[in-house]
mmCIF file with all atom_site columns, C-alpha atoms in Angstrom:
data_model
loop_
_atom_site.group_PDB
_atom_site.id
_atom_site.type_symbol
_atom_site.label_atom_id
_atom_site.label_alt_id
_atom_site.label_comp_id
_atom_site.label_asym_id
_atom_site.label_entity_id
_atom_site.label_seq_id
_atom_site.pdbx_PDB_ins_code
_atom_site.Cartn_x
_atom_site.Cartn_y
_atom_site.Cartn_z
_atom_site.occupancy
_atom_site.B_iso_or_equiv
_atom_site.pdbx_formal_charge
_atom_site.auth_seq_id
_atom_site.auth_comp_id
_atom_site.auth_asym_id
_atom_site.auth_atom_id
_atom_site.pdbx_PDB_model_num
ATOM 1   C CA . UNK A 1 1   ? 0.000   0.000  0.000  1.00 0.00 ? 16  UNK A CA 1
ATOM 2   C CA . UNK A 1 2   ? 1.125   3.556  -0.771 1.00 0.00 ? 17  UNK A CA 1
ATOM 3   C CA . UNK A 1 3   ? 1.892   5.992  1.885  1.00 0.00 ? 18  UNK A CA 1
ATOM 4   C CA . UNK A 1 4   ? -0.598  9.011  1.527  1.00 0.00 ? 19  UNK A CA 1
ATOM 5   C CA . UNK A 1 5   ? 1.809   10.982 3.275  1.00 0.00 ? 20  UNK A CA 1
ATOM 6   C CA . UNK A 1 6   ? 4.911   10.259 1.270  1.00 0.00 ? 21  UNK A CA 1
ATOM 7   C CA . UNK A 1 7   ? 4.351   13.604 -0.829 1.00 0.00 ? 22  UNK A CA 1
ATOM 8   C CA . UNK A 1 8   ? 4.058   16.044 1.827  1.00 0.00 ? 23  UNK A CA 1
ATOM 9   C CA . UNK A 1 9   ? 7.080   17.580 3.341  1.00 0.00 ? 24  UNK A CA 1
ATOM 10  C CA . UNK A 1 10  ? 8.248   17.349 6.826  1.00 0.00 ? 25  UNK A CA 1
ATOM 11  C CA . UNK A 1 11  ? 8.595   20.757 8.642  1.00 0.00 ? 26  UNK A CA 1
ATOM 12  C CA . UNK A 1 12  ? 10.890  18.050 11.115 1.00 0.00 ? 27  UNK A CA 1
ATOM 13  C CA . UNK A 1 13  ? 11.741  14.577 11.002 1.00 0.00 ? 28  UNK A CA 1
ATOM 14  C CA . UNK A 1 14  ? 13.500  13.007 13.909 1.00 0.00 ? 29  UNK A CA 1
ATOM 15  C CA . UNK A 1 15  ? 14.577  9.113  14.919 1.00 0.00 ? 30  UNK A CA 1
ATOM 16  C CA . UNK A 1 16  ? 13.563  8.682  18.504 1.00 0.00 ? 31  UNK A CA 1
ATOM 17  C CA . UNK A 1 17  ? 16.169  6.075  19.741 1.00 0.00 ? 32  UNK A CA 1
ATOM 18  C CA . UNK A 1 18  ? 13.763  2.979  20.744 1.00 0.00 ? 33  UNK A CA 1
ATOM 19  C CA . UNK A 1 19  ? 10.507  4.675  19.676 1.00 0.00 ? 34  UNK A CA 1
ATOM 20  C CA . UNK A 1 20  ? 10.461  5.287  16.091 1.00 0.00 ? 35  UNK A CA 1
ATOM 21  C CA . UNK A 1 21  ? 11.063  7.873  13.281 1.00 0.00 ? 36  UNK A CA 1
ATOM 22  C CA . UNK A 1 22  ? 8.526   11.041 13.909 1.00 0.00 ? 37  UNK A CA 1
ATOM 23  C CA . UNK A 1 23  ? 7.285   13.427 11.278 1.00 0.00 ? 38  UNK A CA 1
ATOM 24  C CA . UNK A 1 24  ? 5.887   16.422 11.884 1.00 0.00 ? 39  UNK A CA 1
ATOM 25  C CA . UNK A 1 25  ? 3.660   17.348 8.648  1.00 0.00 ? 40  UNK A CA 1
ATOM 26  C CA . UNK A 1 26  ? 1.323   20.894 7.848  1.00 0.00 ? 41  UNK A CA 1
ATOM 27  C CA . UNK A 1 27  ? -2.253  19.812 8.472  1.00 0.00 ? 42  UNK A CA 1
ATOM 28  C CA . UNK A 1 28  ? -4.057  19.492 5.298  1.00 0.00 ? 43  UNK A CA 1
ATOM 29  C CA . UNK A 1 29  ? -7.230  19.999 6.302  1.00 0.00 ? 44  UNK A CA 1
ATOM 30  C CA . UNK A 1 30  ? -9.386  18.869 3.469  1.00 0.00 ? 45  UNK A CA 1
ATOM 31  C CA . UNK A 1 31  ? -7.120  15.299 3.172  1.00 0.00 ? 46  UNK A CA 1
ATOM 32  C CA . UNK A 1 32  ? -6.935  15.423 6.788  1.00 0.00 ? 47  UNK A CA 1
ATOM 33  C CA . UNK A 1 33  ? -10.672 15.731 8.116  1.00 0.00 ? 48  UNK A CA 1
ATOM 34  C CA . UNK A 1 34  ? -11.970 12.263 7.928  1.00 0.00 ? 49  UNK A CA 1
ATOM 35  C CA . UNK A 1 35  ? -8.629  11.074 10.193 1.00 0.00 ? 50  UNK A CA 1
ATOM 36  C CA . UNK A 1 36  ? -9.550  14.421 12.646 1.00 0.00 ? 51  UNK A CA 1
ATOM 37  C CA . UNK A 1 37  ? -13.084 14.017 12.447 1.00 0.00 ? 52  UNK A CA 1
ATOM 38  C CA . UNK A 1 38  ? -12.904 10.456 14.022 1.00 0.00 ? 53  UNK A CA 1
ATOM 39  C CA . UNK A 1 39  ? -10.175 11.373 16.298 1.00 0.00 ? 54  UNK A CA 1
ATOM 40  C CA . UNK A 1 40  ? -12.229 14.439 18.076 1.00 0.00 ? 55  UNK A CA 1
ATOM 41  C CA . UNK A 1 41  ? -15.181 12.944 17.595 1.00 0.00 ? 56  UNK A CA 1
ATOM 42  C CA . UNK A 1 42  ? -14.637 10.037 20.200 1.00 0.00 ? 57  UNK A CA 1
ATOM 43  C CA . UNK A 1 43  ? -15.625 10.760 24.029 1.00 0.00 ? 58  UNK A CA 1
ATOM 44  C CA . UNK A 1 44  ? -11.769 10.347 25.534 1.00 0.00 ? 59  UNK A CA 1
ATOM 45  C CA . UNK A 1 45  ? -11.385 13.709 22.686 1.00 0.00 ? 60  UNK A CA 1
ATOM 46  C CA . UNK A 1 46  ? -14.467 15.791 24.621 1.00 0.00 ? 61  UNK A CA 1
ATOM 47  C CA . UNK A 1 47  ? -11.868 18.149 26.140 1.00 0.00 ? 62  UNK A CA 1
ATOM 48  C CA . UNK A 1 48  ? -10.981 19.010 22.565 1.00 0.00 ? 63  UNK A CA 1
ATOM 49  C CA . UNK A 1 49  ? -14.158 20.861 22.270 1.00 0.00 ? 64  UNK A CA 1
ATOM 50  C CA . UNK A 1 50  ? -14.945 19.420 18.888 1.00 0.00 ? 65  UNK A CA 1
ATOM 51  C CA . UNK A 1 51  ? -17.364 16.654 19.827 1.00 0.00 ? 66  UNK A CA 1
ATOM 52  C CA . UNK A 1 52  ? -20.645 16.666 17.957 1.00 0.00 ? 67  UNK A CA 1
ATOM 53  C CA . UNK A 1 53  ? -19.209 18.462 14.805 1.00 0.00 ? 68  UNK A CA 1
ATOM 54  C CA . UNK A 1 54  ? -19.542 17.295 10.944 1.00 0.00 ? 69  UNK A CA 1
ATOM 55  C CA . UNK A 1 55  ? -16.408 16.350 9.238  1.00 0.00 ? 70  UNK A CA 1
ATOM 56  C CA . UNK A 1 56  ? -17.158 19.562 7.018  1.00 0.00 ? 71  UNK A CA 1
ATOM 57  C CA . UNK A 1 57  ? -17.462 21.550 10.191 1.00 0.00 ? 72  UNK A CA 1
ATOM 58  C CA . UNK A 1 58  ? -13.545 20.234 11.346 1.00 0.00 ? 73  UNK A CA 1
ATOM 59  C CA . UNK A 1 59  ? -12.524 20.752 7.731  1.00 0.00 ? 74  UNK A CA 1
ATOM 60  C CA . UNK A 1 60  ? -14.113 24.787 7.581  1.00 0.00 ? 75  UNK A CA 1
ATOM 61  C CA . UNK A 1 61  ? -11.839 24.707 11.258 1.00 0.00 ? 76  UNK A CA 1
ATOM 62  C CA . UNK A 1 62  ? -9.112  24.167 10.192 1.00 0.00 ? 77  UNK A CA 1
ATOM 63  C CA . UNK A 1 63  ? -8.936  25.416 6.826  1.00 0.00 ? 78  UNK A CA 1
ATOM 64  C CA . UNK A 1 64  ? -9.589  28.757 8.652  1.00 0.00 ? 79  UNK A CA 1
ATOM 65  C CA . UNK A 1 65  ? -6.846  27.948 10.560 1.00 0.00 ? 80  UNK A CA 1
ATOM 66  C CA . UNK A 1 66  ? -4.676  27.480 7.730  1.00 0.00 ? 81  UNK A CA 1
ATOM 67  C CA . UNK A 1 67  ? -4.954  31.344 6.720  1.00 0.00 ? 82  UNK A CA 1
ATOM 68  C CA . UNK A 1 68  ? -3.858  32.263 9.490  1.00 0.00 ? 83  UNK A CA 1
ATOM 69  C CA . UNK A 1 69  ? 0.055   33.330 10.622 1.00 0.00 ? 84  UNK A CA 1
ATOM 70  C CA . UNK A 1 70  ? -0.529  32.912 14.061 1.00 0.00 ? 85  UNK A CA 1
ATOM 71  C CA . UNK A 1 71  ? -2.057  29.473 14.713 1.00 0.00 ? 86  UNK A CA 1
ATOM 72  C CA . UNK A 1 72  ? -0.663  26.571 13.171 1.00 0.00 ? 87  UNK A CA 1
ATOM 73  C CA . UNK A 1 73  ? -1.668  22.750 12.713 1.00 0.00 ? 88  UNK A CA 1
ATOM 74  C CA . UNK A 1 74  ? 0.191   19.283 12.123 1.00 0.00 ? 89  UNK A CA 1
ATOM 75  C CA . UNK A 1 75  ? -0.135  16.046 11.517 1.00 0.00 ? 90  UNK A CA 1
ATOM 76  C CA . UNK A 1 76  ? 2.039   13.445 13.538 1.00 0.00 ? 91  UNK A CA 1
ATOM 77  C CA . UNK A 1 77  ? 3.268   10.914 12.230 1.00 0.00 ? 92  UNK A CA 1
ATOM 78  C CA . UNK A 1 78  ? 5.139   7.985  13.694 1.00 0.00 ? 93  UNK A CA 1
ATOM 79  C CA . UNK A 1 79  ? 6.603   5.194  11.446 1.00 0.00 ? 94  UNK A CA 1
ATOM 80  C CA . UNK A 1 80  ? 4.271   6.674  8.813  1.00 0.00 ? 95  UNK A CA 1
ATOM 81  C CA . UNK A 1 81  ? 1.084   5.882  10.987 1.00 0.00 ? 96  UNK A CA 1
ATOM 82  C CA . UNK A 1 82  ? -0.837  9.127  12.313 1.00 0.00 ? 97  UNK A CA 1
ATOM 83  C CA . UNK A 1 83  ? -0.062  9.489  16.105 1.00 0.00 ? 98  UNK A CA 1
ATOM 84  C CA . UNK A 1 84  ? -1.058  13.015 17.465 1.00 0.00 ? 99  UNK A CA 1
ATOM 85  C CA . UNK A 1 85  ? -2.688  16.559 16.126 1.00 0.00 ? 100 UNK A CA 1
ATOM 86  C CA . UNK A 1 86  ? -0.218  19.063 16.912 1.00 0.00 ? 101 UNK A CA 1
ATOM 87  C CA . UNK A 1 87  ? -1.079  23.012 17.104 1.00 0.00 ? 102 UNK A CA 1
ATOM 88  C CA . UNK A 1 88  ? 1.054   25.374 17.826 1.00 0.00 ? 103 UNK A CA 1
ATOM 89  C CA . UNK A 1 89  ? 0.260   29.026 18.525 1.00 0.00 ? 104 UNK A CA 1
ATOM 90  C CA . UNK A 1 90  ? 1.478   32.955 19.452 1.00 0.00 ? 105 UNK A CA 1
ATOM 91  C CA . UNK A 1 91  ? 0.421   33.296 23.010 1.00 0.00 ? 106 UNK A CA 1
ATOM 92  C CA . UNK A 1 92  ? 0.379   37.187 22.604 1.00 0.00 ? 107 UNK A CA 1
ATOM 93  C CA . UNK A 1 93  ? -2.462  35.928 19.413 1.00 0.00 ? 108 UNK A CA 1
ATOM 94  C CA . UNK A 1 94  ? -4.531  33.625 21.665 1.00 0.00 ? 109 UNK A CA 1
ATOM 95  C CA . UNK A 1 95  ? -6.740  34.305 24.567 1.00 0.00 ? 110 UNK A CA 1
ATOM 96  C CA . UNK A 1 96  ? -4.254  32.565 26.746 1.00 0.00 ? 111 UNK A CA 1
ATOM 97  C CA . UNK A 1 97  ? -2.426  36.161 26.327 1.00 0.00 ? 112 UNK A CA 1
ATOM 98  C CA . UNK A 1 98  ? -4.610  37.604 28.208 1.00 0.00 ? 113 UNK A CA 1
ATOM 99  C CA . UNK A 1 99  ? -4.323  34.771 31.151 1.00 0.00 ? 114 UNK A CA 1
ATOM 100 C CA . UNK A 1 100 ? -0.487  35.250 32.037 1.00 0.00 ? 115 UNK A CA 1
ATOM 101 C CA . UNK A 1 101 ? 2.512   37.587 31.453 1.00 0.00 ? 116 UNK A CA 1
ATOM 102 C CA . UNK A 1 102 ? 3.663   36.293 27.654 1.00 0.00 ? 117 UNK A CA 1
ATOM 103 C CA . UNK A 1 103 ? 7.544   36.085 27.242 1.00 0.00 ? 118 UNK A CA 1
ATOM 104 C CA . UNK A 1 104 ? 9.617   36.678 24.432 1.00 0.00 ? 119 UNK A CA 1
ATOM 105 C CA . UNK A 1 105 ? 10.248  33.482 23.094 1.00 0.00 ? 120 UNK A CA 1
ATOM 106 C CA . UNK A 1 106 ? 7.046   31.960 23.977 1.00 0.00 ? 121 UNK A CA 1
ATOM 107 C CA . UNK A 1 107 ? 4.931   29.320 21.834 1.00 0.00 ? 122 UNK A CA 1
ATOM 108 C CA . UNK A 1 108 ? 2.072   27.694 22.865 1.00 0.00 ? 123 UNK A CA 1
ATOM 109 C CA . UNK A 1 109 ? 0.802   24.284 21.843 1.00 0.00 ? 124 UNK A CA 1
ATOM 110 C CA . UNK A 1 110 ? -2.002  21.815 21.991 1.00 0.00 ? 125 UNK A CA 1
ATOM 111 C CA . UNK A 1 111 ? -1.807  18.576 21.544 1.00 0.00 ? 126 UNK A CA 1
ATOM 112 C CA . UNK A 1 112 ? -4.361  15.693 20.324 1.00 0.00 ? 127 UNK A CA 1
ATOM 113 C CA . UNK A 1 113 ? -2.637  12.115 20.940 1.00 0.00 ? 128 UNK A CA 1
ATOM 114 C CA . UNK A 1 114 ? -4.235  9.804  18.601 1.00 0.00 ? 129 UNK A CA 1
ATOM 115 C CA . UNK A 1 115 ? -6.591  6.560  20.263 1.00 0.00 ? 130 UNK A CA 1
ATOM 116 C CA . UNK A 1 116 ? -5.094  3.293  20.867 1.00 0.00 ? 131 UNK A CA 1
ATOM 117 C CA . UNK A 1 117 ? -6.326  0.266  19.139 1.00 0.00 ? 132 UNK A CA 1
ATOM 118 C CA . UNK A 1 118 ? -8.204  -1.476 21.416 1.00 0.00 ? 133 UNK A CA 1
ATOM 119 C CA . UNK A 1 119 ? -5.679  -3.838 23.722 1.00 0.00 ? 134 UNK A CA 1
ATOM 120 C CA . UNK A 1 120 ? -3.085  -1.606 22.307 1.00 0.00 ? 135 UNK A CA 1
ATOM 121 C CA . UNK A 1 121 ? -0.512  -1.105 24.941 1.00 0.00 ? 136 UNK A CA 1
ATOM 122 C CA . UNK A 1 122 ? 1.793   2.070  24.208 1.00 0.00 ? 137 UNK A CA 1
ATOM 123 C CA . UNK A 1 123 ? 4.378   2.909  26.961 1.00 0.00 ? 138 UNK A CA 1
ATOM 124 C CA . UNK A 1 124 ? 6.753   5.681  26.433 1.00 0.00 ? 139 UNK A CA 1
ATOM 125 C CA . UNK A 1 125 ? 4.181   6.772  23.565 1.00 0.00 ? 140 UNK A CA 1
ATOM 126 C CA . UNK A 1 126 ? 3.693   10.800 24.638 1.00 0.00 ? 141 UNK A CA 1
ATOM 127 C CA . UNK A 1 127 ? 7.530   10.656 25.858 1.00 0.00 ? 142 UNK A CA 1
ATOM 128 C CA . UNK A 1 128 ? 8.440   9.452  22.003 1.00 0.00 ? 143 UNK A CA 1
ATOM 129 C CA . UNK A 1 129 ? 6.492   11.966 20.711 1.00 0.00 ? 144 UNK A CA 1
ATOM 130 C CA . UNK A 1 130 ? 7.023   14.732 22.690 1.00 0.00 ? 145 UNK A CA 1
ATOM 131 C CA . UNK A 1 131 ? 11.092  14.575 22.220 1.00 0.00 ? 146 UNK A CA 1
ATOM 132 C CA . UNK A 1 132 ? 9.935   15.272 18.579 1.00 0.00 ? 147 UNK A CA 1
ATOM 133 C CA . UNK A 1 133 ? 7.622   17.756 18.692 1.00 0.00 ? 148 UNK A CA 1
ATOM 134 C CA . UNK A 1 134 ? 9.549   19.409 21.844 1.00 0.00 ? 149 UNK A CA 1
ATOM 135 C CA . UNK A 1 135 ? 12.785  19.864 19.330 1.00 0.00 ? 150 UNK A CA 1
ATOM 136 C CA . UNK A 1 136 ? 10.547  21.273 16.557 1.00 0.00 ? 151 UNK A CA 1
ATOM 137 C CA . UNK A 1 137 ? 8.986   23.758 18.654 1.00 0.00 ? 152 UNK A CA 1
ATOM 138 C CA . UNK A 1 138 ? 12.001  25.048 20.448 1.00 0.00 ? 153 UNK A CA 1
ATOM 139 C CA . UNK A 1 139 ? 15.358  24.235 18.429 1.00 0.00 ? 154 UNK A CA 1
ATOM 140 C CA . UNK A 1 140 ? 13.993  24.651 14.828 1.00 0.00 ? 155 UNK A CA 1
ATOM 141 C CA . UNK A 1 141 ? 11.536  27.352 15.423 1.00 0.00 ? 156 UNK A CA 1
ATOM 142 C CA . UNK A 1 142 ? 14.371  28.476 17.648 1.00 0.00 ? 157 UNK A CA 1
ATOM 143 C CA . UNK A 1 143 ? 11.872  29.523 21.075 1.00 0.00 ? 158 UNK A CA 1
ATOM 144 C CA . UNK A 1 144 ? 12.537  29.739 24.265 1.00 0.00 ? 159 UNK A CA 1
ATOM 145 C CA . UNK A 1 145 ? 9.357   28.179 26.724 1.00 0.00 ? 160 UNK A CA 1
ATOM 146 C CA . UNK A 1 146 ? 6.337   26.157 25.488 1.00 0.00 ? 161 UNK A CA 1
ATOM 147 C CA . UNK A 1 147 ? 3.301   27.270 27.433 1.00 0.00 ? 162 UNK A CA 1
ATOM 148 C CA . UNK A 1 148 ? 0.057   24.277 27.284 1.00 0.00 ? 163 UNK A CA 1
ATOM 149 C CA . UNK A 1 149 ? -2.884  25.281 28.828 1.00 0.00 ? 164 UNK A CA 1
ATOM 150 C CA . UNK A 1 150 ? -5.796  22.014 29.136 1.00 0.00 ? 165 UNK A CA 1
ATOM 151 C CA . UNK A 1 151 ? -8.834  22.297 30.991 1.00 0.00 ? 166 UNK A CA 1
ATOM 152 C CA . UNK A 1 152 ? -8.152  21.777 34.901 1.00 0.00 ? 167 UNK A CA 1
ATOM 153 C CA . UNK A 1 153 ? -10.719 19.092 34.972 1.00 0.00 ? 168 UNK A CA 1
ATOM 154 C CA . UNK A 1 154 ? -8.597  17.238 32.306 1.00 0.00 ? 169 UNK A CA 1
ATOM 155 C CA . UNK A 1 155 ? -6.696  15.242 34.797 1.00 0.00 ? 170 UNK A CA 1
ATOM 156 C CA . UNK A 1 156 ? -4.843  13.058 32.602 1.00 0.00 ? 171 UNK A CA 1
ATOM 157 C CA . UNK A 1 157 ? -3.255  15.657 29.982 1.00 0.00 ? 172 UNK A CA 1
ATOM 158 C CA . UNK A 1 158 ? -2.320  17.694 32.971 1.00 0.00 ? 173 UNK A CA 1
ATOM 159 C CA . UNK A 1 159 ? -0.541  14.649 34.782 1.00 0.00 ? 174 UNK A CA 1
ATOM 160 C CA . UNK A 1 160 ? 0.959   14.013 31.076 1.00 0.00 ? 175 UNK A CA 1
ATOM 161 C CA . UNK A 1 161 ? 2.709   17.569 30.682 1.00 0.00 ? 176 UNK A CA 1
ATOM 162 C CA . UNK A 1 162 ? 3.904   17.046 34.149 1.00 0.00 ? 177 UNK A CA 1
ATOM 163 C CA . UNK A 1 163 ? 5.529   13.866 33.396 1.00 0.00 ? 178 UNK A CA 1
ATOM 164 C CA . UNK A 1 164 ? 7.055   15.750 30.071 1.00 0.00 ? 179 UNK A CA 1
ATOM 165 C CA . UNK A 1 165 ? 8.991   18.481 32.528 1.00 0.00 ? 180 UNK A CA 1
ATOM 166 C CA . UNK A 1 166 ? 6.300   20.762 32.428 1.00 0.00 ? 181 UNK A CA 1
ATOM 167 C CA . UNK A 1 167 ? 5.995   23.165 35.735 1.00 0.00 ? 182 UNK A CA 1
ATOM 168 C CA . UNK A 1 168 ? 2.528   23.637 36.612 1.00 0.00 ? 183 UNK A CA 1
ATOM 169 C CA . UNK A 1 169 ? 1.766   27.511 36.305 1.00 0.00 ? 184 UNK A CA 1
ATOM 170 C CA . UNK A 1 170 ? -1.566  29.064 37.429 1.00 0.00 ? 185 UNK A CA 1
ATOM 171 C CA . UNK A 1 171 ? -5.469  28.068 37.119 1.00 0.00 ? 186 UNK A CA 1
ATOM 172 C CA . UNK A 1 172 ? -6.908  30.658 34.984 1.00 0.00 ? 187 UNK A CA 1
ATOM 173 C CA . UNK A 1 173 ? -9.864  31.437 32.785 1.00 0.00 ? 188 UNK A CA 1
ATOM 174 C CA . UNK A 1 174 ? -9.752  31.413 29.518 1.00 0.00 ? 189 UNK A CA 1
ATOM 175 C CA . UNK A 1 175 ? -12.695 33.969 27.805 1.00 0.00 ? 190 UNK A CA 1
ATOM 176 C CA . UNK A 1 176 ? -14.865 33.070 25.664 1.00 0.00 ? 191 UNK A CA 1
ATOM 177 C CA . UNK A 1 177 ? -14.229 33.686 22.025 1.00 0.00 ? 192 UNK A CA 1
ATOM 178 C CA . UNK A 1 178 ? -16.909 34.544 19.660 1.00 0.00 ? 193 UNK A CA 1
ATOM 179 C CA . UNK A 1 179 ? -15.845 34.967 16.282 1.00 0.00 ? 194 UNK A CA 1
ATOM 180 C CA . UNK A 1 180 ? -17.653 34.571 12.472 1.00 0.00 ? 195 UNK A CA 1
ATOM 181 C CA . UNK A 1 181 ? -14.863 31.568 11.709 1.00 0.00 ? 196 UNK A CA 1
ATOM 182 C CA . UNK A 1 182 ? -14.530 30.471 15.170 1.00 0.00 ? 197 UNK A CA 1
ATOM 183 C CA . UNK A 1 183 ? -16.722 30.235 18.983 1.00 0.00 ? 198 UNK A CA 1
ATOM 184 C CA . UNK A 1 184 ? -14.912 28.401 21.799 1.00 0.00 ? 199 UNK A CA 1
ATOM 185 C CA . UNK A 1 185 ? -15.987 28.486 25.719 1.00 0.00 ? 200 UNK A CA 1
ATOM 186 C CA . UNK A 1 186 ? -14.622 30.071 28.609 1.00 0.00 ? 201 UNK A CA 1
ATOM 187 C CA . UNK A 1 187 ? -12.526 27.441 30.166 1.00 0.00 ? 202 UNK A CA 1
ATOM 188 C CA . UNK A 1 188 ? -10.577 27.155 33.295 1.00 0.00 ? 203 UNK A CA 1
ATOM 189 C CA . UNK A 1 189 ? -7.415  25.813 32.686 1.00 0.00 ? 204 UNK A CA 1
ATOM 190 C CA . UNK A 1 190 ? -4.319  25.011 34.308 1.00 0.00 ? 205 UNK A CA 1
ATOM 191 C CA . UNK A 1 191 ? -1.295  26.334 32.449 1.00 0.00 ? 206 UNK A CA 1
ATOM 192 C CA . UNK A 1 192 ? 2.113   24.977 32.382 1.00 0.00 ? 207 UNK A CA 1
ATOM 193 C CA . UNK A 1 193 ? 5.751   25.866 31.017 1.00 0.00 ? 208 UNK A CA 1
ATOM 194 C CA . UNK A 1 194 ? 8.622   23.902 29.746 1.00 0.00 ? 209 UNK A CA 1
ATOM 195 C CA . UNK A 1 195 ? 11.609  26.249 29.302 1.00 0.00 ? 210 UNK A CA 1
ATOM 196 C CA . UNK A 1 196 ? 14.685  25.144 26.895 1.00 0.00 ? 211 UNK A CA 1
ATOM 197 C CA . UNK A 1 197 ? 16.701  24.581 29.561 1.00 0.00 ? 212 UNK A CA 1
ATOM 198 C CA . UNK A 1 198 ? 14.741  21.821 31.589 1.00 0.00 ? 213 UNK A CA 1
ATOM 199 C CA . UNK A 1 199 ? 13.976  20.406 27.874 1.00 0.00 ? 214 UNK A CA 1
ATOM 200 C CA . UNK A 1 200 ? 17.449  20.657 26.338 1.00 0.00 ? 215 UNK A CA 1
ATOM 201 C CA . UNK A 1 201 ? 19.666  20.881 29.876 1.00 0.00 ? 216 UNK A CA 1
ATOM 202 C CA . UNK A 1 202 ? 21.234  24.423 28.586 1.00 0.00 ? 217 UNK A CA 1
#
């Protein structure tokens, strides 16, 4: 079988010593919005805030998205098999800019892991990943702390980021934003930092 995703170009490729080769690939969000529409469509995804949309409704999302300079989206891949949704955004751009003094250097991110098949263990999944993604975000886009901010009552992504290095910041609400293109909730969420240092040890 042919890879779908043999013609699109990495923005980072990485082998993760006993994990796997990880790509990190633009979001194409027509090709892309079956895949994303059955990933945020599942009940372990309702933090996502997407649950309950059409597959055209994720596509309009994130073809929106896809004009814009300030919010990007990716496709993870690991040994050519989709793993995680990676966004990435400019804090000072976001609502979370409003929540907490922004640094220069910042980037925030958001992160979708993909569902296990059933009986499917994965340990050291999120770690393999995340040394991926973590060295996109911060060596090749060349920034200084990663700021995540999921909902405080989403226990296990806020456990994950801790296990990743991540310092737990403050609780904060997050407005609402009510946009043409775009409405999310207010949200209280518990932010969290990983500088380069912690992540790179200099």
């Amino acid at each position: 079988m042919s890879d779908p995703y043999a013609s699109r170009t990495a923005v980072h490729e990485q082998e993760v010593d006993g994990f796997g080769t990880v790509r990190v690939l633009p979001l194409d969000p027509a090709a892309d919005a079956p895949l994303l529409h059955r990933w945020v469509s599942e009940e372990r995804a309702a933090f996502w805030g997407m649950n309950g949309l059409t597959e055209q409704r994720v596509a309009e999302i994130y073809a929106h998205m896809d004009t814009l300079d300030t919010h990007h989206a990716y496709l993870v891949l690991k040994d050519g098999t989709p793993a995680a949704l990676l966004q990435t955004y400019e804090p000072e751009a976001d609502r979370v800019g409003a929540c907490y003094p922004v640094e220069p250097g910042d980037i925030g991110i958001h992160l979708l892991l993909a569902p296990a098949a059933p009986g499917e263990a994965r340990p050291g999944w999120t770690a393999g990943l995340a040394s991926a993604f973590v060295t996109y975000v911060m060596l090749v886009l060349d920034r200084r702390r990663v700021v995540v901010d999921p909902d405080v009552a989403n226990e296990k992504a806020v456990a994950r980021f801790a296990g990743l290095g991540f310092t737990t910041g403050p609780v904060v609400v997050l407005p609402e934003v009510d946009l043409p293109d775009v409405y999310i909730p207010e949200k209280q969420a518990q932010l969290a930092f990983l500088t380069r240092e912690v992540a790179f040890g200099g």
